[in-house]
XYZ file of C-alpha atoms in Angstrom:
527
model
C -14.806 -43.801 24.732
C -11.245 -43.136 23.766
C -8.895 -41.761 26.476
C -7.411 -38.170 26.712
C -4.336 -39.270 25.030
C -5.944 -40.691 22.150
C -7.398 -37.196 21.875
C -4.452 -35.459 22.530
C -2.917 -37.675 19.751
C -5.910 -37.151 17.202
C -5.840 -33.430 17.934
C -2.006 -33.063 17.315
C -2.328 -35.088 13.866
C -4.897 -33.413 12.595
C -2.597 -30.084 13.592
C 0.405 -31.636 12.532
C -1.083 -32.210 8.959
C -1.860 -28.644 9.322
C 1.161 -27.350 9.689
C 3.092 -29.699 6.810
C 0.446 -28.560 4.482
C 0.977 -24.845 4.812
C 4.886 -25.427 4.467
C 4.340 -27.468 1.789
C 2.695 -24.482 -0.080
C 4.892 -22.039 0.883
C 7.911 -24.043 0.641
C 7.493 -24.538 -2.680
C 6.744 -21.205 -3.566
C 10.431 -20.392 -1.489
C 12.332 -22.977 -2.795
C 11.538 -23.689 -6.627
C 12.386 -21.064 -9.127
C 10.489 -21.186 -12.100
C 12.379 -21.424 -15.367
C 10.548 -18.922 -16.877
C 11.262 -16.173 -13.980
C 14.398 -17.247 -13.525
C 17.157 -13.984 -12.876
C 19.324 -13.595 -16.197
C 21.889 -16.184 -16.805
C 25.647 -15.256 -16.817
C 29.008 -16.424 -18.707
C 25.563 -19.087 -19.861
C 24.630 -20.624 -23.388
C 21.745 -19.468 -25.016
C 20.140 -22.316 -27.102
C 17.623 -21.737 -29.750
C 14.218 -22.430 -27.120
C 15.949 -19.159 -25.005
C 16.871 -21.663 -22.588
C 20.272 -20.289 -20.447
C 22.143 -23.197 -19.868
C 25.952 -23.876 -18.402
C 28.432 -23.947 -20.798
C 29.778 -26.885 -19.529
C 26.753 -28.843 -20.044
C 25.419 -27.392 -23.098
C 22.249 -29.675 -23.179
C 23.954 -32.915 -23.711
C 23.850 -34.149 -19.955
C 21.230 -37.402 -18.938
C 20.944 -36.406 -15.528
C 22.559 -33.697 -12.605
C 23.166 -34.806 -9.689
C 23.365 -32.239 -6.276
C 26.113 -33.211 -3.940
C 29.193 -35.138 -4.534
C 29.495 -36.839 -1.011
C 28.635 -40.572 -0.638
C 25.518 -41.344 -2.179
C 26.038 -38.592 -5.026
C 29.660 -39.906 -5.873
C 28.563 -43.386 -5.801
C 25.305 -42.374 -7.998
C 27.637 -40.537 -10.697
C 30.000 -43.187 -10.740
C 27.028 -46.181 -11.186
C 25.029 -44.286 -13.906
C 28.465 -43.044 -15.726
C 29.293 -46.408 -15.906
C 25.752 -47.233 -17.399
C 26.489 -44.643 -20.232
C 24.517 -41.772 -18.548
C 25.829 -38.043 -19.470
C 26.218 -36.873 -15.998
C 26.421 -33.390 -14.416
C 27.502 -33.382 -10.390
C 27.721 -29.977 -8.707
C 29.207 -30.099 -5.596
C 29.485 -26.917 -3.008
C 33.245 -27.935 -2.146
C 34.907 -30.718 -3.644
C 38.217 -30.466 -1.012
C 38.236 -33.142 1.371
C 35.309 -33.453 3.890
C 36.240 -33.436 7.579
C 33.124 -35.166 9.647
C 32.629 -37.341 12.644
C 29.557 -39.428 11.230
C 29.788 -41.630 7.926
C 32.826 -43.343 8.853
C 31.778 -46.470 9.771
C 30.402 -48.727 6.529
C 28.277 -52.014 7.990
C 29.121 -55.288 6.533
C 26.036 -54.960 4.203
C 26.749 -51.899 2.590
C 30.353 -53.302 1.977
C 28.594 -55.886 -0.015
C 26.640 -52.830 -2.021
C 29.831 -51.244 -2.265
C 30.781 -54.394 -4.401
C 27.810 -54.859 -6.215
C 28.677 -51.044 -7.760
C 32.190 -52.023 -8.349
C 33.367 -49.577 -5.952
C 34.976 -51.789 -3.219
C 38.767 -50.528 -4.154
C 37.573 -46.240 -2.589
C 37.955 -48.682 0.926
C 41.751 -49.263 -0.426
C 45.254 -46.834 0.409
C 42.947 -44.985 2.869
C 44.542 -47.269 5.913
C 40.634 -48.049 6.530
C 40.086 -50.941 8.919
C 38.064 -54.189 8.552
C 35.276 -54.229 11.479
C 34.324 -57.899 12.267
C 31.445 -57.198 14.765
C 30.750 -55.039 18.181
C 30.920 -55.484 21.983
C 28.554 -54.102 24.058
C 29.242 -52.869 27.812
C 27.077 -52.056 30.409
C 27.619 -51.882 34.266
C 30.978 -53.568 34.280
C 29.952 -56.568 32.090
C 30.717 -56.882 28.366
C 29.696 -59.296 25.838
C 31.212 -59.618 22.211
C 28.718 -59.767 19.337
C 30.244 -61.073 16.048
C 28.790 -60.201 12.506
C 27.285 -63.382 10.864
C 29.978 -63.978 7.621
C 31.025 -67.507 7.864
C 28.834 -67.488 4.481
C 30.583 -64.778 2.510
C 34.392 -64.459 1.546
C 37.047 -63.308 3.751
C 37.249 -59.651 2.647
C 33.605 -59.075 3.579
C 33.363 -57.393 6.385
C 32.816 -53.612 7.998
C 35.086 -51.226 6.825
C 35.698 -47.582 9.273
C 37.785 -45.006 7.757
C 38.432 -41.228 7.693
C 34.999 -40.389 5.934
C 37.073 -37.188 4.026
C 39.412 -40.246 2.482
C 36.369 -42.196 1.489
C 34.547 -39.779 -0.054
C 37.537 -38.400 -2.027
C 37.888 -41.713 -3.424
C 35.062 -41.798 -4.556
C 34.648 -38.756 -6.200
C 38.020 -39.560 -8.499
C 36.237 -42.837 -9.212
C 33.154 -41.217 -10.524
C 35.451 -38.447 -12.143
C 37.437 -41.373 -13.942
C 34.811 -41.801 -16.263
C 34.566 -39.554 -19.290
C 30.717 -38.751 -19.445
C 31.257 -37.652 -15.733
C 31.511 -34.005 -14.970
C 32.098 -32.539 -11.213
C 31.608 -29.186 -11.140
C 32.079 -26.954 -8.001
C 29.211 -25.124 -7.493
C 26.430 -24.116 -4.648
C 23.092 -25.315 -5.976
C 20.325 -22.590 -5.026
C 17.658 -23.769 -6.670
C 15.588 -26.198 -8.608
C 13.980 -24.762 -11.951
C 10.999 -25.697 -12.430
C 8.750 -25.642 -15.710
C 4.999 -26.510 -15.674
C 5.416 -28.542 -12.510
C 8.087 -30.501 -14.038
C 11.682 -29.969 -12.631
C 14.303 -28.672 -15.635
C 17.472 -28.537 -13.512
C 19.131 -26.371 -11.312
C 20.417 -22.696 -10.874
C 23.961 -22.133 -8.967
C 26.741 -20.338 -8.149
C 30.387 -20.669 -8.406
C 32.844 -20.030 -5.975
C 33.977 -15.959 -7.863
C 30.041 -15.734 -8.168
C 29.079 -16.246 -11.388
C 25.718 -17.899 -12.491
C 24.621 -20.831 -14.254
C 21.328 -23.126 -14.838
C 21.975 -26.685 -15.585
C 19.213 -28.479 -17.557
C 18.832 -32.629 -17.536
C 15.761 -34.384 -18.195
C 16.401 -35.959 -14.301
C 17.813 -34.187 -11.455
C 18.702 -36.048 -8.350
C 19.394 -34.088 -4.975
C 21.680 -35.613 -2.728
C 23.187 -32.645 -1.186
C 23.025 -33.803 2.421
C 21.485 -33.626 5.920
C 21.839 -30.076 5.466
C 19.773 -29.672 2.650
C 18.189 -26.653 1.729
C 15.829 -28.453 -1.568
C 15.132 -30.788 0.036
C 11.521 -28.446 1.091
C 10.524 -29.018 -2.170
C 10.218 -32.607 -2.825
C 9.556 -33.824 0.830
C 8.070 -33.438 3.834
C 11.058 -31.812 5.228
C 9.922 -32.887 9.227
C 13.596 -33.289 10.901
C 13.591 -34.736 14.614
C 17.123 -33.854 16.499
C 17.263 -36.176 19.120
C 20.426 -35.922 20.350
C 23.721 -34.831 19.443
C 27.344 -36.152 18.891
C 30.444 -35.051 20.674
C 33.206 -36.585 18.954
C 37.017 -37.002 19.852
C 39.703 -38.868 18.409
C 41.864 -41.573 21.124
C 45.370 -41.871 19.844
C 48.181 -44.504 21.307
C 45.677 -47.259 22.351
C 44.231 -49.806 21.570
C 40.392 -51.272 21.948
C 39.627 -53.461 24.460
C 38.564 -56.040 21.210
C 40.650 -55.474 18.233
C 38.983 -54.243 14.817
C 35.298 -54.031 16.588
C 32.876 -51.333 17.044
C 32.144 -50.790 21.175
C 28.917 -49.189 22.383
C 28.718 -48.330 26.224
C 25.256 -48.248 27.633
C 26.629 -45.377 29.401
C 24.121 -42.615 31.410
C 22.657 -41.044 29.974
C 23.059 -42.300 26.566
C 25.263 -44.521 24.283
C 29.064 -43.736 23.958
C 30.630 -45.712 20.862
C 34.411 -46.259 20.078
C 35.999 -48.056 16.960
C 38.736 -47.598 15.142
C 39.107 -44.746 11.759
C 43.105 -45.566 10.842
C 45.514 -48.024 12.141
C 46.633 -45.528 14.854
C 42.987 -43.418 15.524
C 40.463 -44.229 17.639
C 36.776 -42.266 16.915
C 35.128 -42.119 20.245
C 31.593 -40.462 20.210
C 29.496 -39.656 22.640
C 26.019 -39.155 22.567
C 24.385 -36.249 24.547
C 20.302 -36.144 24.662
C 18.551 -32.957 23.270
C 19.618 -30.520 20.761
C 21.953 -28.407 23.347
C 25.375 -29.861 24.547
C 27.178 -28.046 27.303
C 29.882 -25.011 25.734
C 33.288 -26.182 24.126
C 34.027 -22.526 24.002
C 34.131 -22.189 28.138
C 35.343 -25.106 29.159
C 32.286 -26.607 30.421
C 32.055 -29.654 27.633
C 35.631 -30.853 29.064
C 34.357 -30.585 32.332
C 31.034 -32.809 31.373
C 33.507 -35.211 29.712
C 35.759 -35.591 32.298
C 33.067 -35.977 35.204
C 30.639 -37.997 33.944
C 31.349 -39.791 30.729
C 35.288 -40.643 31.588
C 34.015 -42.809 34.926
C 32.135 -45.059 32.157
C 34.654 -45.401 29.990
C 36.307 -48.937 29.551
C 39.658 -49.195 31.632
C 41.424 -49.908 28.968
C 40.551 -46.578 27.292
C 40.632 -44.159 29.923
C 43.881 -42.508 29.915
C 44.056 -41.740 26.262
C 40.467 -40.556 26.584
C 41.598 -38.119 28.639
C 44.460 -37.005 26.690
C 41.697 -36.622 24.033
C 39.954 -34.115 26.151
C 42.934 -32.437 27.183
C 44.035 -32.037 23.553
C 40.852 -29.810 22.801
C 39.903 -31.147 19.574
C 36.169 -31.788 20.634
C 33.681 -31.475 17.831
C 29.733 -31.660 18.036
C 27.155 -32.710 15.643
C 23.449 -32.713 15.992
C 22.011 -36.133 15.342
C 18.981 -35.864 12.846
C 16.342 -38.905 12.428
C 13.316 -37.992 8.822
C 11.582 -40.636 7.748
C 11.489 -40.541 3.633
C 7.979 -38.914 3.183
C 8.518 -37.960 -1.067
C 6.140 -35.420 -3.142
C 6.876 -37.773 -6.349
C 7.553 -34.879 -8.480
C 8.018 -35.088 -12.611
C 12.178 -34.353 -13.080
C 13.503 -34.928 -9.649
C 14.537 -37.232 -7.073
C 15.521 -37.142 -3.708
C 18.742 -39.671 -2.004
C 20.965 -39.621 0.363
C 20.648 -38.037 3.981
C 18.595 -35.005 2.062
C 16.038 -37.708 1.638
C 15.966 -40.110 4.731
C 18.158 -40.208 8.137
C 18.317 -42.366 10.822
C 19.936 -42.130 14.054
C 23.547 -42.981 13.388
C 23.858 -45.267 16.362
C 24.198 -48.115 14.544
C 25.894 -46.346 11.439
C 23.420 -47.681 8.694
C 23.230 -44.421 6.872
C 26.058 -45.362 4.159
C 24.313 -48.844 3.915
C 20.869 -47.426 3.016
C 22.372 -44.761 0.359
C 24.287 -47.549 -1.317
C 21.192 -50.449 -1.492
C 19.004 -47.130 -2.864
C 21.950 -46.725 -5.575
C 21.438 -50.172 -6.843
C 17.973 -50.231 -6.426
C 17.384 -46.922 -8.737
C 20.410 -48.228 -10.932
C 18.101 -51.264 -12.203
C 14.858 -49.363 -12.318
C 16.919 -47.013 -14.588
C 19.113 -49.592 -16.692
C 16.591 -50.453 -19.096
C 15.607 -46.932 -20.080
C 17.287 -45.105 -23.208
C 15.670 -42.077 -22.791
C 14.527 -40.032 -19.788
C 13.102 -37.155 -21.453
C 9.246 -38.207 -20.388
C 9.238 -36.897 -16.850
C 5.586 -37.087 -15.746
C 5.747 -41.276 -17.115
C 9.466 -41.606 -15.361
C 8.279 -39.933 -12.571
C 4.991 -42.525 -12.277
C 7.723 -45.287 -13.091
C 10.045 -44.594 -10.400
C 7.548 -44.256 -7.681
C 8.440 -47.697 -7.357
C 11.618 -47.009 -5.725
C 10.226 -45.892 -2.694
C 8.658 -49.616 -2.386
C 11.891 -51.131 -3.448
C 13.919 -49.708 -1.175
C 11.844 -50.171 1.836
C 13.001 -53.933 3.203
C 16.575 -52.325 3.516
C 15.562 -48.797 4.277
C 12.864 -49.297 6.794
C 14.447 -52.214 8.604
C 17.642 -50.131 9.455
C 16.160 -47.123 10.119
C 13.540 -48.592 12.634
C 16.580 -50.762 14.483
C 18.224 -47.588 14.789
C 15.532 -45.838 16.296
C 14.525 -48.337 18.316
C 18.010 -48.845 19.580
C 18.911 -45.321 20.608
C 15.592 -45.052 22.769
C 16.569 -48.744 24.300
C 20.144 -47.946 25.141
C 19.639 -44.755 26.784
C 19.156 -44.813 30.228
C 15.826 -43.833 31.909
C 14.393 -43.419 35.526
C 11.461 -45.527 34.460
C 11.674 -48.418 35.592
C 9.924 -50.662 32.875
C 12.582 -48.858 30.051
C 15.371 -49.623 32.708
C 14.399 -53.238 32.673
C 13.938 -53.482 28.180
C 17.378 -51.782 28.792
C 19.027 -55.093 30.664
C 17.020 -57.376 29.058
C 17.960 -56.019 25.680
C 21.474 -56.639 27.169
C 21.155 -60.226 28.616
C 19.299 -61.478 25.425
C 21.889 -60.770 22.874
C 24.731 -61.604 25.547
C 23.333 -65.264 24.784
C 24.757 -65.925 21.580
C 23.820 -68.072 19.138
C 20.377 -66.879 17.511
C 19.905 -64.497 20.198
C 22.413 -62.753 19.174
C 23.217 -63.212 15.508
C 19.511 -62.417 14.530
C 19.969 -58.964 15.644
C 23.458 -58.115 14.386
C 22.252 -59.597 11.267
C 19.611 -56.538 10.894
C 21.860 -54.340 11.860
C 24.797 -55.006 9.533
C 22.241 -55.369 6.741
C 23.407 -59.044 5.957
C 19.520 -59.847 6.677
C 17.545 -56.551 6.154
C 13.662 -58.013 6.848
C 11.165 -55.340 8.895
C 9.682 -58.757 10.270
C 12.554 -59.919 11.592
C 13.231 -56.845 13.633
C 9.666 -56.573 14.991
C 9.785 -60.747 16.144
C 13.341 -60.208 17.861
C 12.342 -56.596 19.120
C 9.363 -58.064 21.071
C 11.373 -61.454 22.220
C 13.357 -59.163 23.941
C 10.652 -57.561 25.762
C 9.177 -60.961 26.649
C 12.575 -61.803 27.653
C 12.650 -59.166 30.000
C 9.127 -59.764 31.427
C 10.217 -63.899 31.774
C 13.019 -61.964 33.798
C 10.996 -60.147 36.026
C 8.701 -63.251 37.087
C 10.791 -66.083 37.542
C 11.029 -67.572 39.764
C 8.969 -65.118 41.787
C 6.644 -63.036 40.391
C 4.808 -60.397 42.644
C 2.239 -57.848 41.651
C 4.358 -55.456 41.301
C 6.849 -56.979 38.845
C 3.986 -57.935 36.765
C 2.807 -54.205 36.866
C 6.174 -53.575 35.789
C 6.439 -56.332 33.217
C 3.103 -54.812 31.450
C 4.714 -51.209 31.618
C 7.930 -53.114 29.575
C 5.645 -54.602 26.827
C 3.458 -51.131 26.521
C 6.690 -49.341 26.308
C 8.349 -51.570 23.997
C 5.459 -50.918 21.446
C 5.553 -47.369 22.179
C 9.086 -47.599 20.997
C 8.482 -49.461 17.911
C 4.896 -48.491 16.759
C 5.864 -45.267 16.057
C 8.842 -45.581 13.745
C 7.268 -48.122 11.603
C 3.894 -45.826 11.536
C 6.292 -43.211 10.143
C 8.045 -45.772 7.993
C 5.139 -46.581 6.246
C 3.328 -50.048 7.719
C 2.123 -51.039 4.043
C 5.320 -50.665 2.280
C 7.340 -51.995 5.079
C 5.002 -55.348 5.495
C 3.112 -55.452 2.399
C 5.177 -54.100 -0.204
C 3.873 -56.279 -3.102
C -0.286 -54.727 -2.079
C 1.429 -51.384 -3.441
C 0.975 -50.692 -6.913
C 3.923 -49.715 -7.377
C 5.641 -52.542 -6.457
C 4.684 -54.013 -10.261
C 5.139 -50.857 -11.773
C 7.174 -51.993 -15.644
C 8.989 -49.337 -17.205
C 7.996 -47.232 -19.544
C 6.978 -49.094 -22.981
C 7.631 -45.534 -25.210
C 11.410 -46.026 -26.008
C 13.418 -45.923 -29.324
């Protein structure tokens, strides 16, 4: 007989699938214009089908892409270079100011290459990241990234993210057959279930629809298409409160630090040669008011006490100074509608909690990966056999994808700190394991930097730590009670993981090559 929380779970999914098929429906409906019913087209081109298109593009463009911040400027820049016509609209092409995407793991540094777009790290006084330390209860331990293999300039690279992405939008606007346009996309047109391209606005108002045989929506974690080609299920399980230390320096030079603070993680590392980003993670979706006085208060009182020594002061000059900023942290698992014309990338597609700041890494590997699917294809212009082709992307992508999002997960619920007892233990076990170097601790940092992205991997070192921490618990003396406790650890460590790789996708994850997919050729109908 199964248990009341297998029922409880079985009546929830069954609601849950509910619920995402009515918005599904609906958001459709909301969120896709049809071509056909489209509002009148202004200061447009009128070609001889009656199609309104912008003047800018007049018809010859490959493929638009929404968004010009990491992955969209790297995607313009990669399929430019390939000799795709391509279209960007961006909402506001000055330079971003955020507090997430400015830390770029050794891994993606390596994509970053592999696109020929290592130099955006150069002249923005970004700073080479060889590894983290990790503090908890008084004790550190330093945890080095694995590169005695590569070449001296691999490494992480943190930076302003605003520099960055700048960078790389004058890369991708380098390139002739590269047009960024700044525009607010508000909506896809769609034609027979096929996606055409996209209506939007300029800055003085006027309106224009774009048409490419392939749009490609990468318009951010605050997308508003992103209802219409996935599930669009967004978990906010915490948020950021970020500050910026000036006239100090970290306790390890040129590595990230994550404090297994209470009641959650607070990282530092460094963003220029003289700025410090500290944030710090606060659990739910509400942080207490900057407006009142009341966040300076809760930073003060209870994170400042767990701060490193070394940091304090200047932390506290941070505070004082008043330039606190918050950001909710967002975690979707990429659930796609494959859908003829369009493509989702980016943070509009797939987020992860950016603990361990893989976000940049994943958008990059997807870049390549789409980049070869694409390569051999001349023309694009058969959307419902492109659209079949490419669902072989979401396979592709998943050793990288999967493995970093899952760690990240699986991290965030480790490291913050809980009155159970068996979580408190995976906690300091999690802890003493990697504080033992060697494989202990270069396995894990592997996954995370995405040197060594493999899902099974992460599940064999994710349960040796949980054995680890039972092992702790009954040597030399076990009692009934620490093996209660122990058993409590190993349920709770899969009701960490389970989850986030059930939402990841077990088969593609695992078993990539049993999906179809996976041997998917392109198309055979080019000229």
């Amino acid at each position: 007989m199964p248990d009341h929380y297998t029922l409880c779970g079985i009546f929830f999914s069954a609601l849950i699938a509910l619920v995402a098929l009515y918005n599904f429906v609906f958001a459709r409906k909301s969120h896709i214009v049809s071509s056909a019913a489209s509002p009148q087209c202004m200061n447009s081109i009128t070609t001889a089908s009656g199609e309104c298109r912008s003047p800018d593009s007049s018809g010859e463009v490959d493929v638009i892409i929404v968004g010009a911040g990491v992955a969209g400027s790297a995607l313009a820049h990669t399929l430019g270079k390939d000799g795709r016509r391509v279209h960007v609209i961006e909402r506001d092409l000055s330079e971003p100011d955020r507090i997430v995407g400015e830390l770029l793991q050794p891994g993606g540094y390596l994509k970053l290459i592999e696109l020929g777009l290592e130099d955006c790290v150069k002249e923005i006084d970004a700073q080479q990241v060889f590894g983290y330390a990790l503090y908890k209860d008084g004790e550190n331990t330093r945890l080095p990234y694995p590169l005695e293999k590569f070449h001296s300039d691999v490494s992480g690279r943190s930076f302003h993210n605003g520099r960055f992405i700048q960078r790389m939008r004058e890369k991708a606007a380098s390139l002739p057959n590269v047009h960024l346009k700044e525009g607010t996309v508000t909506s896809l047109l769609e034609e027979n279930g096929t996606i055409k391209g996209v209506h939007y606005k300029t800055k003085d108002g006027q309106e224009f629809s774009a048409y490419a045989p392939l749009t490609i929506v990468c318009d951010g974690c605050f997308s508003n298409l992103r209802r219409s080609l996935c599930n669009p299920k967004v978990d906010v399980p915490s948020c950021f409160v970020g500050l910026i230390l000036e006239n100090c320096e970290l306790p390890y030079a040129n590595h990230g630090h994550v404090i297994l603070a209470d009641p959650s993680p607070i990282l530092f590392y460094p963003i220029s040669s003289t700025e410090i980003r500290c944030l710090v993670d606060v659990p739910g979706q509400k942080v207490p008011s900057v407006s009142n006085g009341e966040m300076s208060k809760y930073l003060k009182t209870v994170v400042a006490p767990q701060v490193p020594s070394e940091l304090y002061e200047a932390f506290i000059a941070a505070v004082d100074k008043g330039n606190i900023r918050t950001m909710p942290n967002r975690s979707m698992p990429a659930a796609p509608y494959p859908t003829p014309g369009a493509l989702l990338m980016g943070d509009a597609f797939n987020m992860r909690h950016p603990l361990t700041g893989g976000g940049m890494t994943v958008a990059l590997s997807d870049i390549v990966v789409l980049r070869n699917l694409l390569k051999p294809l001349r023309d694009l212009n058969d959307s419902h056999t492109l659209c079949k082709y490419l669902e072989s992307f979401y396979t592709l992508r998943k050793p990288v994808a999967a493995t970093i999002n899952t760690l990240a997960g699986a991290l965030y619920k480790v490291f913050s700190a809980s009155p159970d007892k068996a979580r408190s233990e995976m906690r300091q076990a999690c802890f003493d394991y990697l504080s033992l170097g060697g494989v202990f601790s270069e396995g894990p940092i592997s996954l995370l930097s995405g040197l060594n992205p493999r899902p099974l991997s992460l599940v064999l070192h994710f349960f040796a730590v949980a054995i680890y921490g039972v092992g702790r618990l009954l040597i030399p003396f076990p009692s009934p009670n620490r093996a209660w406790i122990g058993a409590r650890l190993i349920s709770s460590a899969s009701g960490i993981i389970f989850p986030i790789i059930k939402a990841e996708g077990v088969r593609q994850m695992f078993f990539p090559a049993t999906v179809p997919a996976y041997y998917r050729t392109p198309p055979s109908k080019q000229e």
